[in-house]
């Protein structure tokens, strides 16, 4: 926190900044908040700042917008900086929390989470990555996850009157749609986030910890069942088996007009319509189907948590900001403004009027995140899961390839102590 005199002009790189003293001449304390670009609109941040400073007369906010590119090293540098000029609250990707919690560089917010913030209602895909053992460091802010974006007109032409509820129904419907020159679904061969959901639904994992050691588990029977479902679904379209969903960008493929479905975040629909305005009123959304109709499929949950650096000079003020941003009032407002999923299952009704977001919220209630270890970033750096998927989709033995990929995951998750 930095104290500033009213007479000084505030010159910062912030989006929202103001100088002032509370009545009686006492100087306000400044809380510096790092938020990521495009996580919240400027108008939302203006309204939040005005409300927060009105209800916290001794505090002012200095919100600074950060770029995702290079953010890991920037945050690490801030966490190691003892000058007192660093941020007091930081938005981080939910799966990044273990990178920053390592070494005791974040404030333990377990007490506030249990006492004040209703952690028992948080989305599991946001809450779990924010933990280290029984301690909560990352506080869920908002979520986004994959749903199925589909062409309502092509479903109607195929005689499909409602979106599928189960995986078996999904396969049957997709087979009907994969005809007449149309792809039943566009699913790239290396879309490992989508595969992860199928593996989790079967009771498997990408990796598991045993006696404090992580091991890749793609070769477990449950994980192999998830891959087999992926193989059958992917075959009902022309997605490239040797590329992920960004090569080529799947929004452009869908906009071409010959694809009935794809798996993506609902926001991708805006890009599709920009490229093909004729599809504006033809798109629908439904949750990724589960093994039974009782619940949607498990999905990878992306999004952001808020953390408080250990080197903050005013932990009380920092946690006040976290509590306000993640509380029901402003978290709901953020979700409505930005088409996100709120951080609690109990707030899903706030976005029920938006079809795409409602489909996301249904899936997010059963969301998961990548294995909870700082070394997972090393797995993604040279991702053996992608190579495994391509090999299986081109006819290689699934069990043998899964063993090979699992060994590589295990090696990446084993810290180098030499």
CSV table of C-alpha atoms in Angstrom, one decimal:
chain,number,residue,atom,x,y,z
A,1,UNK,CA,0.0,0.0,0.0
A,2,UNK,CA,1.2,3.4,-0.7
A,3,UNK,CA,0.2,6.6,1.1
A,4,UNK,CA,-0.2,9.7,-1.1
A,5,UNK,CA,-0.8,13.3,-0.1
A,6,UNK,CA,-3.9,15.0,-1.6
A,7,UNK,CA,-1.6,17.7,-3.1
A,8,UNK,CA,0.2,15.2,-5.3
A,9,UNK,CA,-1.1,14.4,-8.7
A,10,UNK,CA,-1.8,10.7,-9.2
A,11,UNK,CA,0.0,9.5,-12.3
A,12,UNK,CA,-0.3,5.8,-12.7
A,13,UNK,CA,-0.9,3.2,-15.4
A,14,UNK,CA,-4.2,2.4,-13.8
A,15,UNK,CA,-7.7,2.2,-15.4
A,16,UNK,CA,-9.3,3.6,-12.3
A,17,UNK,CA,-7.5,6.0,-10.0
A,18,UNK,CA,-8.3,8.8,-7.7
A,19,UNK,CA,-6.7,10.8,-4.9
A,20,UNK,CA,-8.4,12.0,-1.8
A,21,UNK,CA,-8.7,12.2,2.0
A,22,UNK,CA,-11.6,11.2,4.1
A,23,UNK,CA,-13.4,13.9,6.1
A,24,UNK,CA,-11.3,15.2,8.9
A,25,UNK,CA,-8.1,15.2,6.9
A,26,UNK,CA,-7.1,11.5,7.3
A,27,UNK,CA,-5.4,10.2,4.3
A,28,UNK,CA,-7.0,7.2,2.5
A,29,UNK,CA,-4.9,4.1,2.0
A,30,UNK,CA,-4.4,2.9,-1.5
A,31,UNK,CA,-5.1,-0.7,-2.5
A,32,UNK,CA,-3.3,-1.7,-5.7
A,33,UNK,CA,-5.2,-4.3,-7.7
A,34,UNK,CA,-3.9,-6.1,-10.8
A,35,UNK,CA,-6.6,-7.4,-13.1
A,36,UNK,CA,-6.2,-9.0,-16.5
A,37,UNK,CA,-7.1,-7.4,-19.8
A,38,UNK,CA,-10.7,-8.0,-20.8
A,39,UNK,CA,-11.7,-9.7,-17.6
A,40,UNK,CA,-14.0,-6.9,-16.7
A,41,UNK,CA,-15.3,-3.9,-18.7
A,42,UNK,CA,-14.2,-0.4,-17.9
A,43,UNK,CA,-17.8,0.5,-17.0
A,44,UNK,CA,-18.0,-2.3,-14.5
A,45,UNK,CA,-14.8,-1.3,-12.9
A,46,UNK,CA,-15.9,2.3,-12.6
A,47,UNK,CA,-19.1,1.3,-10.8
A,48,UNK,CA,-17.3,-1.2,-8.5
A,49,UNK,CA,-14.7,1.4,-7.6
A,50,UNK,CA,-17.3,4.1,-6.8
A,51,UNK,CA,-19.3,1.6,-4.6
A,52,UNK,CA,-16.2,0.2,-2.8
A,53,UNK,CA,-14.7,3.6,-2.0
A,54,UNK,CA,-18.2,4.8,-0.8
A,55,UNK,CA,-18.5,1.9,1.6
A,56,UNK,CA,-14.8,1.9,2.6
A,57,UNK,CA,-14.1,5.5,3.5
A,58,UNK,CA,-10.5,4.9,4.5
A,59,UNK,CA,-9.5,3.1,1.2
A,60,UNK,CA,-9.1,4.0,-2.4
A,61,UNK,CA,-8.5,1.6,-5.4
A,62,UNK,CA,-5.7,1.7,-7.9
A,63,UNK,CA,-6.8,-0.9,-10.5
A,64,UNK,CA,-4.0,-1.7,-13.0
A,65,UNK,CA,-4.8,-3.7,-16.1
A,66,UNK,CA,-2.3,-6.4,-17.1
A,67,UNK,CA,-1.6,-8.4,-20.3
A,68,UNK,CA,-1.7,-12.2,-20.2
A,69,UNK,CA,1.5,-12.4,-22.2
A,70,UNK,CA,4.4,-12.7,-19.8
A,71,UNK,CA,2.2,-12.4,-16.8
A,72,UNK,CA,3.7,-15.4,-14.9
A,73,UNK,CA,7.1,-13.9,-14.6
A,74,UNK,CA,5.7,-10.5,-13.8
A,75,UNK,CA,3.6,-11.9,-11.0
A,76,UNK,CA,6.5,-13.9,-9.7
A,77,UNK,CA,8.6,-10.8,-9.6
A,78,UNK,CA,5.9,-8.9,-7.8
A,79,UNK,CA,5.6,-11.7,-5.2
A,80,UNK,CA,9.3,-11.5,-4.5
A,81,UNK,CA,9.5,-7.7,-4.3
A,82,UNK,CA,9.8,-6.4,-0.8
A,83,UNK,CA,9.8,-2.7,-1.7
A,84,UNK,CA,6.2,-2.2,-0.8
A,85,UNK,CA,5.3,-0.9,-4.3
A,86,UNK,CA,3.8,-4.1,-5.6
A,87,UNK,CA,0.1,-5.1,-6.0
A,88,UNK,CA,-2.0,-6.0,-3.0
A,89,UNK,CA,-4.6,-8.1,-4.9
A,90,UNK,CA,-3.8,-10.0,-8.1
A,91,UNK,CA,-6.1,-11.8,-10.6
A,92,UNK,CA,-4.6,-15.1,-11.7
A,93,UNK,CA,-5.7,-18.0,-13.9
A,94,UNK,CA,-7.3,-20.6,-11.7
A,95,UNK,CA,-4.7,-23.3,-12.7
A,96,UNK,CA,-1.8,-20.8,-12.0
A,97,UNK,CA,-2.4,-20.6,-8.3
A,98,UNK,CA,-0.1,-23.5,-7.4
A,99,UNK,CA,2.8,-21.7,-9.3
A,100,UNK,CA,2.4,-18.7,-7.0
A,101,UNK,CA,1.5,-20.4,-3.7
A,102,UNK,CA,4.7,-22.4,-3.8
A,103,UNK,CA,7.2,-21.0,-1.3
A,104,UNK,CA,4.7,-19.3,1.0
A,105,UNK,CA,4.3,-16.2,-1.2
A,106,UNK,CA,0.5,-15.9,-0.9
A,107,UNK,CA,-1.7,-15.1,2.1
A,108,UNK,CA,-3.6,-18.0,3.5
A,109,UNK,CA,-7.3,-17.0,3.2
A,110,UNK,CA,-8.8,-20.2,4.6
A,111,UNK,CA,-10.4,-18.5,7.6
A,112,UNK,CA,-12.1,-15.7,5.6
A,113,UNK,CA,-13.3,-18.4,3.0
A,114,UNK,CA,-15.0,-20.5,5.7
A,115,UNK,CA,-16.2,-17.7,7.9
A,116,UNK,CA,-17.3,-15.0,5.5
A,117,UNK,CA,-17.2,-16.1,1.8
A,118,UNK,CA,-19.2,-19.3,1.7
A,119,UNK,CA,-16.6,-21.6,0.2
A,120,UNK,CA,-18.8,-24.6,0.4
A,121,UNK,CA,-20.8,-23.2,-2.6
A,122,UNK,CA,-17.8,-22.3,-4.8
A,123,UNK,CA,-17.4,-24.0,-8.2
A,124,UNK,CA,-15.1,-26.9,-7.7
A,125,UNK,CA,-13.1,-26.1,-10.8
A,126,UNK,CA,-12.2,-22.7,-9.4
A,127,UNK,CA,-11.9,-23.6,-5.7
A,128,UNK,CA,-9.8,-26.7,-5.9
A,129,UNK,CA,-6.8,-25.2,-7.8
A,130,UNK,CA,-6.7,-22.4,-5.3
A,131,UNK,CA,-5.9,-24.8,-2.4
A,132,UNK,CA,-2.6,-26.2,-1.1
A,133,UNK,CA,-3.5,-29.0,1.2
A,134,UNK,CA,-6.2,-27.6,3.5
A,135,UNK,CA,-5.2,-24.0,2.9
A,136,UNK,CA,-7.1,-21.7,0.5
A,137,UNK,CA,-5.0,-19.2,-1.3
A,138,UNK,CA,-7.0,-18.5,-4.5
A,139,UNK,CA,-10.5,-17.1,-4.1
A,140,UNK,CA,-12.8,-17.9,-7.1
A,141,UNK,CA,-13.9,-14.9,-9.1
A,142,UNK,CA,-15.5,-16.1,-12.4
A,143,UNK,CA,-15.6,-19.2,-14.6
A,144,UNK,CA,-15.9,-20.1,-18.2
A,145,UNK,CA,-16.1,-23.6,-19.7
A,146,UNK,CA,-17.0,-25.5,-22.9
A,147,UNK,CA,-20.5,-26.2,-24.1
A,148,UNK,CA,-21.8,-27.5,-27.4
A,149,UNK,CA,-22.6,-24.8,-29.9
A,150,UNK,CA,-25.0,-26.2,-32.5
A,151,UNK,CA,-26.9,-25.3,-35.7
A,152,UNK,CA,-30.6,-25.3,-34.8
A,153,UNK,CA,-31.6,-25.5,-38.4
A,154,UNK,CA,-29.4,-28.5,-39.1
A,155,UNK,CA,-30.8,-30.3,-36.1
A,156,UNK,CA,-34.3,-29.6,-37.3
A,157,UNK,CA,-33.5,-30.9,-40.8
A,158,UNK,CA,-32.2,-34.1,-39.2
A,159,UNK,CA,-35.4,-34.6,-37.2
A,160,UNK,CA,-33.7,-33.9,-33.9
A,161,UNK,CA,-36.2,-32.1,-31.7
A,162,UNK,CA,-34.2,-31.5,-28.6
A,163,UNK,CA,-30.5,-31.4,-27.6
A,164,UNK,CA,-29.1,-34.8,-26.4
A,165,UNK,CA,-28.9,-35.4,-22.7
A,166,UNK,CA,-26.6,-38.4,-22.7
A,167,UNK,CA,-23.4,-39.4,-24.5
A,168,UNK,CA,-25.2,-42.3,-26.3
A,169,UNK,CA,-27.8,-39.8,-27.5
A,170,UNK,CA,-25.1,-37.4,-28.6
A,171,UNK,CA,-23.3,-40.0,-30.7
A,172,UNK,CA,-26.6,-41.1,-32.3
A,173,UNK,CA,-27.6,-37.5,-33.1
A,174,UNK,CA,-24.2,-36.6,-34.4
A,175,UNK,CA,-24.2,-39.6,-36.7
A,176,UNK,CA,-27.5,-38.4,-38.2
A,177,UNK,CA,-26.0,-34.9,-38.6
A,178,UNK,CA,-22.9,-36.3,-40.3
A,179,UNK,CA,-24.5,-36.5,-43.8
A,180,UNK,CA,-25.4,-34.5,-46.9
A,181,UNK,CA,-22.0,-32.8,-47.0
A,182,UNK,CA,-22.2,-31.6,-43.4
A,183,UNK,CA,-19.9,-32.6,-40.6
A,184,UNK,CA,-21.8,-34.0,-37.6
A,185,UNK,CA,-19.3,-32.3,-35.4
A,186,UNK,CA,-16.0,-30.4,-35.8
A,187,UNK,CA,-13.6,-31.8,-33.2
A,188,UNK,CA,-9.9,-31.3,-33.7
A,189,UNK,CA,-7.8,-34.3,-32.9
A,190,UNK,CA,-5.7,-32.6,-30.2
A,191,UNK,CA,-8.5,-30.9,-28.2
A,192,UNK,CA,-7.2,-32.3,-24.9
A,193,UNK,CA,-9.3,-30.1,-22.7
A,194,UNK,CA,-12.4,-31.7,-24.2
A,195,UNK,CA,-10.8,-35.2,-23.8
A,196,UNK,CA,-10.1,-34.4,-20.1
A,197,UNK,CA,-13.8,-34.0,-19.4
A,198,UNK,CA,-14.6,-37.4,-20.9
A,199,UNK,CA,-11.8,-39.0,-18.9
A,200,UNK,CA,-13.1,-37.4,-15.7
A,201,UNK,CA,-16.6,-38.5,-16.4
A,202,UNK,CA,-15.4,-42.1,-16.6
A,203,UNK,CA,-13.7,-41.7,-13.2
A,204,UNK,CA,-10.2,-41.3,-14.5
A,205,UNK,CA,-7.5,-38.6,-14.3
A,206,UNK,CA,-4.7,-37.1,-16.4
A,207,UNK,CA,-2.4,-37.7,-13.4
A,208,UNK,CA,-2.7,-38.7,-9.8
A,209,UNK,CA,-0.7,-38.1,-6.6
A,210,UNK,CA,0.4,-41.1,-4.6
A,211,UNK,CA,2.7,-40.7,-1.5
A,212,UNK,CA,3.6,-37.2,-2.6
A,213,UNK,CA,4.6,-38.3,-6.1
A,214,UNK,CA,2.7,-37.5,-9.3
A,215,UNK,CA,2.2,-40.1,-12.0
A,216,UNK,CA,0.5,-39.9,-15.4
A,217,UNK,CA,-2.6,-42.1,-15.5
A,218,UNK,CA,-3.8,-42.0,-19.2
A,219,UNK,CA,-3.2,-45.8,-19.3
A,220,UNK,CA,-5.8,-46.5,-16.5
A,221,UNK,CA,-9.0,-48.2,-17.8
A,222,UNK,CA,-11.2,-45.2,-17.0
A,223,UNK,CA,-9.0,-42.9,-19.0
A,224,UNK,CA,-8.9,-45.3,-21.9
A,225,UNK,CA,-12.7,-45.4,-21.9
A,226,UNK,CA,-12.7,-41.5,-22.1
A,227,UNK,CA,-10.3,-41.6,-25.1
A,228,UNK,CA,-12.4,-44.2,-26.8
A,229,UNK,CA,-15.5,-42.0,-26.6
A,230,UNK,CA,-13.5,-39.1,-27.9
A,231,UNK,CA,-12.3,-41.3,-30.9
A,232,UNK,CA,-15.9,-42.3,-31.8
A,233,UNK,CA,-17.2,-38.7,-31.6
A,234,UNK,CA,-14.3,-37.2,-33.4
A,235,UNK,CA,-14.8,-39.6,-36.3
A,236,UNK,CA,-18.2,-38.1,-37.1
A,237,UNK,CA,-16.6,-35.0,-38.6
A,238,UNK,CA,-13.5,-33.9,-40.5
A,239,UNK,CA,-11.5,-32.3,-37.7
A,240,UNK,CA,-7.7,-32.6,-38.3
A,241,UNK,CA,-6.3,-35.4,-36.2
A,242,UNK,CA,-2.8,-33.7,-36.0
A,243,UNK,CA,-3.9,-30.3,-34.8
A,244,UNK,CA,-5.7,-28.6,-31.9
A,245,UNK,CA,-8.8,-26.4,-32.1
A,246,UNK,CA,-6.8,-23.3,-32.9
A,247,UNK,CA,-5.1,-24.7,-36.0
A,248,UNK,CA,-7.1,-23.7,-38.0
A,249,UNK,CA,-9.3,-21.6,-35.7
A,250,UNK,CA,-12.5,-23.6,-35.3
A,251,UNK,CA,-14.8,-20.6,-35.3
A,252,UNK,CA,-13.8,-20.0,-39.0
A,253,UNK,CA,-14.5,-23.6,-39.9
A,254,UNK,CA,-17.9,-23.5,-38.3
A,255,UNK,CA,-18.7,-20.2,-40.0
A,256,UNK,CA,-18.2,-22.0,-43.3
A,257,UNK,CA,-21.7,-23.4,-42.9
A,258,UNK,CA,-21.1,-27.1,-43.2
A,259,UNK,CA,-20.7,-28.0,-39.5
A,260,UNK,CA,-23.5,-29.0,-37.2
A,261,UNK,CA,-21.7,-28.8,-33.8
A,262,UNK,CA,-18.5,-27.9,-32.0
A,263,UNK,CA,-17.3,-27.8,-28.4
A,264,UNK,CA,-16.2,-24.4,-27.3
A,265,UNK,CA,-17.0,-21.6,-24.8
A,266,UNK,CA,-20.2,-19.8,-25.8
A,267,UNK,CA,-18.4,-16.5,-26.5
A,268,UNK,CA,-17.0,-18.2,-29.7
A,269,UNK,CA,-20.5,-17.7,-31.2
A,270,UNK,CA,-19.8,-14.0,-31.6
A,271,UNK,CA,-16.8,-14.7,-33.7
A,272,UNK,CA,-18.8,-17.2,-35.8
A,273,UNK,CA,-21.5,-14.7,-36.5
A,274,UNK,CA,-19.0,-12.0,-37.3
A,275,UNK,CA,-17.6,-14.2,-40.0
A,276,UNK,CA,-21.0,-15.5,-41.2
A,277,UNK,CA,-23.9,-13.1,-40.3
A,278,UNK,CA,-26.4,-15.6,-41.8
A,279,UNK,CA,-25.9,-17.8,-38.7
A,280,UNK,CA,-27.0,-15.1,-36.3
A,281,UNK,CA,-30.4,-16.7,-35.3
A,282,UNK,CA,-29.4,-20.3,-36.1
A,283,UNK,CA,-27.1,-21.0,-33.2
A,284,UNK,CA,-28.0,-22.8,-30.0
A,285,UNK,CA,-26.1,-24.1,-26.9
A,286,UNK,CA,-26.4,-27.1,-24.7
A,287,UNK,CA,-24.1,-28.6,-21.9
A,288,UNK,CA,-21.7,-31.3,-22.9
A,289,UNK,CA,-23.8,-34.4,-22.3
A,290,UNK,CA,-23.0,-36.8,-19.5
A,291,UNK,CA,-22.9,-40.6,-19.2
A,292,UNK,CA,-26.5,-40.4,-17.9
A,293,UNK,CA,-29.3,-37.8,-18.2
A,294,UNK,CA,-29.0,-37.2,-14.4
A,295,UNK,CA,-26.3,-34.6,-14.9
A,296,UNK,CA,-24.2,-32.9,-17.6
A,297,UNK,CA,-20.8,-34.1,-18.5
A,298,UNK,CA,-17.7,-33.0,-16.5
A,299,UNK,CA,-15.8,-30.2,-18.2
A,300,UNK,CA,-12.6,-28.4,-17.7
A,301,UNK,CA,-13.3,-25.1,-15.9
A,302,UNK,CA,-11.2,-22.1,-16.8
A,303,UNK,CA,-11.5,-18.7,-15.2
A,304,UNK,CA,-9.8,-16.6,-12.6
A,305,UNK,CA,-9.1,-16.6,-8.9
A,306,UNK,CA,-8.0,-13.6,-6.8
A,307,UNK,CA,-4.9,-13.9,-4.5
A,308,UNK,CA,-3.3,-11.6,-1.9
A,309,UNK,CA,0.5,-11.5,-1.9
A,310,UNK,CA,2.3,-12.2,1.4
A,311,UNK,CA,4.3,-9.0,0.9
A,312,UNK,CA,1.2,-6.7,1.0
A,313,UNK,CA,1.5,-4.0,3.6
A,314,UNK,CA,-2.2,-4.1,4.6
A,315,UNK,CA,-3.7,-7.6,4.5
A,316,UNK,CA,-7.0,-6.4,5.9
A,317,UNK,CA,-7.6,-3.9,3.2
A,318,UNK,CA,-6.6,-6.4,0.5
A,319,UNK,CA,-9.0,-9.0,1.8
A,320,UNK,CA,-11.7,-6.3,1.8
A,321,UNK,CA,-11.3,-5.9,-1.9
A,322,UNK,CA,-11.3,-9.6,-2.5
A,323,UNK,CA,-14.4,-10.1,-0.5
A,324,UNK,CA,-16.2,-7.3,-2.3
A,325,UNK,CA,-15.2,-8.4,-5.8
A,326,UNK,CA,-16.1,-12.1,-5.2
A,327,UNK,CA,-19.2,-11.4,-3.1
A,328,UNK,CA,-22.7,-12.2,-4.5
A,329,UNK,CA,-23.5,-8.6,-5.5
A,330,UNK,CA,-20.5,-7.8,-7.7
A,331,UNK,CA,-19.8,-11.4,-8.8
A,332,UNK,CA,-23.3,-11.6,-10.2
A,333,UNK,CA,-23.0,-8.3,-11.9
A,334,UNK,CA,-19.7,-9.3,-13.5
A,335,UNK,CA,-21.2,-12.5,-14.8
A,336,UNK,CA,-24.2,-10.7,-16.3
A,337,UNK,CA,-21.9,-8.0,-17.8
A,338,UNK,CA,-19.3,-10.3,-19.3
A,339,UNK,CA,-21.3,-13.5,-19.9
A,340,UNK,CA,-19.4,-15.5,-17.3
A,341,UNK,CA,-20.4,-18.2,-14.8
A,342,UNK,CA,-20.6,-16.8,-11.3
A,343,UNK,CA,-18.3,-18.3,-8.7
A,344,UNK,CA,-21.0,-20.1,-6.7
A,345,UNK,CA,-23.5,-22.8,-7.8
A,346,UNK,CA,-26.1,-20.9,-5.9
A,347,UNK,CA,-25.7,-17.9,-8.2
A,348,UNK,CA,-26.4,-19.8,-11.4
A,349,UNK,CA,-29.9,-18.5,-11.6
A,350,UNK,CA,-28.6,-15.0,-12.2
A,351,UNK,CA,-27.5,-16.0,-15.7
A,352,UNK,CA,-30.4,-18.4,-16.5
A,353,UNK,CA,-31.8,-16.0,-19.1
A,354,UNK,CA,-28.8,-16.3,-21.4
A,355,UNK,CA,-28.8,-19.6,-23.2
A,356,UNK,CA,-25.1,-20.0,-23.7
A,357,UNK,CA,-24.2,-18.9,-20.2
A,358,UNK,CA,-26.9,-21.1,-18.7
A,359,UNK,CA,-25.4,-24.1,-20.5
A,360,UNK,CA,-21.9,-23.1,-19.1
A,361,UNK,CA,-23.3,-22.8,-15.6
A,362,UNK,CA,-24.8,-26.3,-15.8
A,363,UNK,CA,-21.5,-27.8,-16.8
A,364,UNK,CA,-19.5,-25.7,-14.4
A,365,UNK,CA,-21.3,-27.2,-11.4
A,366,UNK,CA,-19.4,-30.4,-12.2
A,367,UNK,CA,-16.2,-28.7,-13.5
A,368,UNK,CA,-12.7,-29.8,-12.8
A,369,UNK,CA,-9.2,-28.4,-13.3
A,370,UNK,CA,-5.8,-29.8,-14.4
A,371,UNK,CA,-3.8,-31.7,-11.8
A,372,UNK,CA,-3.0,-29.5,-8.8
A,373,UNK,CA,0.8,-29.2,-8.9
A,374,UNK,CA,3.1,-26.4,-10.0
A,375,UNK,CA,4.8,-28.8,-12.4
A,376,UNK,CA,1.7,-29.2,-14.6
A,377,UNK,CA,2.9,-26.2,-16.6
A,378,UNK,CA,5.9,-28.4,-17.6
A,379,UNK,CA,3.5,-31.0,-19.0
A,380,UNK,CA,1.7,-28.4,-21.1
A,381,UNK,CA,5.0,-26.9,-22.4
A,382,UNK,CA,5.6,-30.0,-24.5
A,383,UNK,CA,2.2,-31.6,-24.2
A,384,UNK,CA,2.4,-35.4,-24.6
A,385,UNK,CA,-1.4,-35.7,-24.4
A,386,UNK,CA,-1.7,-34.1,-27.8
A,387,UNK,CA,0.7,-36.6,-29.4
A,388,UNK,CA,-1.1,-39.5,-27.7
A,389,UNK,CA,-4.4,-38.4,-29.1
A,390,UNK,CA,-3.1,-38.1,-32.7
A,391,UNK,CA,-1.5,-41.5,-32.5
A,392,UNK,CA,-4.7,-43.1,-31.3
A,393,UNK,CA,-6.8,-41.4,-33.9
A,394,UNK,CA,-4.5,-42.5,-36.7
A,395,UNK,CA,-4.8,-46.2,-35.7
A,396,UNK,CA,-2.1,-46.8,-33.1
A,397,UNK,CA,-2.8,-49.1,-30.1
A,398,UNK,CA,-4.5,-47.0,-27.4
A,399,UNK,CA,-3.1,-48.9,-24.4
A,400,UNK,CA,0.5,-48.7,-25.7
A,401,UNK,CA,0.3,-45.1,-26.6
A,402,UNK,CA,-1.4,-44.2,-23.2
A,403,UNK,CA,1.5,-45.9,-21.4
A,404,UNK,CA,4.0,-43.9,-23.4
A,405,UNK,CA,2.2,-40.6,-22.7
A,406,UNK,CA,1.8,-41.5,-19.0
A,407,UNK,CA,5.5,-42.0,-18.7
A,408,UNK,CA,6.2,-38.6,-20.2
A,409,UNK,CA,3.7,-36.9,-17.9
A,410,UNK,CA,5.3,-38.6,-14.9
A,411,UNK,CA,8.7,-37.4,-16.0
A,412,UNK,CA,7.4,-33.8,-16.4
A,413,UNK,CA,5.8,-33.9,-13.0
A,414,UNK,CA,8.9,-35.1,-11.2
A,415,UNK,CA,10.8,-32.1,-9.9
A,416,UNK,CA,14.4,-31.9,-10.8
A,417,UNK,CA,16.2,-31.9,-7.4
A,418,UNK,CA,19.7,-32.3,-8.9
